[in-house]
Amino acid sequence: MTIKFKFNKYSRRFKQPLKTHHGLWGVREGIIIELMDEKGKVGWGEIAPLSWFGSETLREAMDFCESLPGIITENLIFSIPMSLPACQFGLESALTQLQGNDEEIPKLENSGLLPTGKAGLSAWKDLVNRGYTTLKWKIGVDSIDNELNWLEILASQMSEIQGLSLRLDANGGLNFAESDRLLDICDRISLGDTSFKIEFLEQPLGVNELEGMLALTKGHLTSIALDESVATLTQINQCYQQGWRGIFVIKPAIVGSPKQLRKLYHTLGIDGVFSSVFETEIGQKASLQLAAELCQSHRAVGFGINHWFVDTD
Ligand SMILES: O=C(O)CCC(=O)c1ccccc1C(=O)O
Ligand SMILES: [Mg+2]
């Protein structure tokens, strides 16, 4: 079976740049893949690299696409190297759609992403009005004292509505002492309230500080989730081997081959939270199908990001 291969670069602007410890991000660029079989059936896929998170760069993904012939095979798709994880995802999910193995977009509980910093305080209510009960707020950007103050305010405001929970994402921007202090406060907030919970703290320390994060899990009630440390399948495996049994954030669009992710997920039996990389609807659909298939927990997925784009909502 031969498959026609086409690709197109896209660019989408955010209403406001996303502020994280990695800096400001204002435009999402990626590649849309179109595969066509001999009968003219089409399958769409998306390559949405995030090089500051550990995937290949957009340039490397473009070079790879430009190196491919106009007619490819299934074999080629399953031989894309591990060094191009976003390309593995994009072409494999396009193939899945071409072969008709994709289903409807499943309805999963979603977490809404708040603007970073003080802006989160005036934005949470709007997201709750849109139906979100889990929200995520980025930290590790301002001074720890400011952020801890805002957290106390945000938590006390949110706890006035029954059944809400909050995720914190430091994007590796804290040190051990700051994380320890923050976790103490999170524990106290969650213990003191029967209805409001801080679900987890995501990636408090840097990518290579697994030992510190293992140490932080001891002595705190609040869970820790790895994100940047487990951006790719290789990293998931390494962190598991080094003893991580906490939460793993899985960003399907950059983690690598869906086929290999299925295998690893089942072998390790991990507690995963599936999350977006600001991909388009095409990448989101393929990611959410994987989340619905693999995720056994009742954790919300992190795809509440469409309100960030200029051309949606
Ligand atoms: O996970 C979510 O809930 C939203 C997505 C998100 O936070 C994110 C989106 C793009 C790049 C990095 C991250 C991140 O989790 O750090
Ligand atoms: Mg994160």
Short mmCIF file of N, CA and C in Angstrom, two decimals, residues 12 41 62 67 83 94 100 126 188 233 277 302 312:
data_model
loop_
_atom_site.label_atom_id
_atom_site.label_comp_id
_atom_site.label_asym_id
_atom_site.label_seq_id
_atom_site.Cartn_x
_atom_site.Cartn_y
_atom_site.Cartn_z
N ARG A 12 -0.34 30.04 14.55
CA ARG A 12 -1.52 30.57 15.26
C ARG A 12 -1.05 31.47 16.39
N LYS A 41 -8.76 8.18 0.06
CA LYS A 41 -9.13 8.50 1.45
C LYS A 41 -7.99 9.29 2.10
N MET A 62 10.66 20.26 9.95
CA MET A 62 10.50 20.68 8.54
C MET A 62 11.54 19.98 7.66
N SER A 67 12.62 16.05 3.53
CA SER A 67 13.46 14.95 3.07
C SER A 67 12.64 13.75 2.59
N SER A 83 14.63 10.51 17.92
CA SER A 83 15.07 11.91 18.03
C SER A 83 14.05 12.87 17.42
N ALA A 94 -1.79 10.48 11.70
CA ALA A 94 -2.41 10.64 10.37
C ALA A 94 -2.70 9.27 9.75
N GLY A 100 -8.85 4.50 9.31
CA GLY A 100 -10.20 4.48 9.88
C GLY A 100 -10.27 3.98 11.30
N ASP A 126 -14.32 33.21 35.35
CA ASP A 126 -14.79 33.06 33.97
C ASP A 126 -14.64 31.62 33.50
N ARG A 188 -1.56 22.46 53.83
CA ARG A 188 -2.42 23.13 54.79
C ARG A 188 -3.75 23.54 54.14
N LEU A 233 9.29 9.44 25.54
CA LEU A 233 9.17 8.05 26.01
C LEU A 233 10.44 7.59 26.72
N VAL A 277 -0.06 20.63 24.12
CA VAL A 277 1.09 21.51 23.85
C VAL A 277 0.64 22.66 22.95
N GLY A 302 -5.53 17.94 30.42
CA GLY A 302 -5.13 19.35 30.36
C GLY A 302 -5.21 19.92 28.95
N THR A 312 -10.33 31.18 17.98
CA THR A 312 -11.32 30.22 18.48
C THR A 312 -12.14 30.83 19.60
#
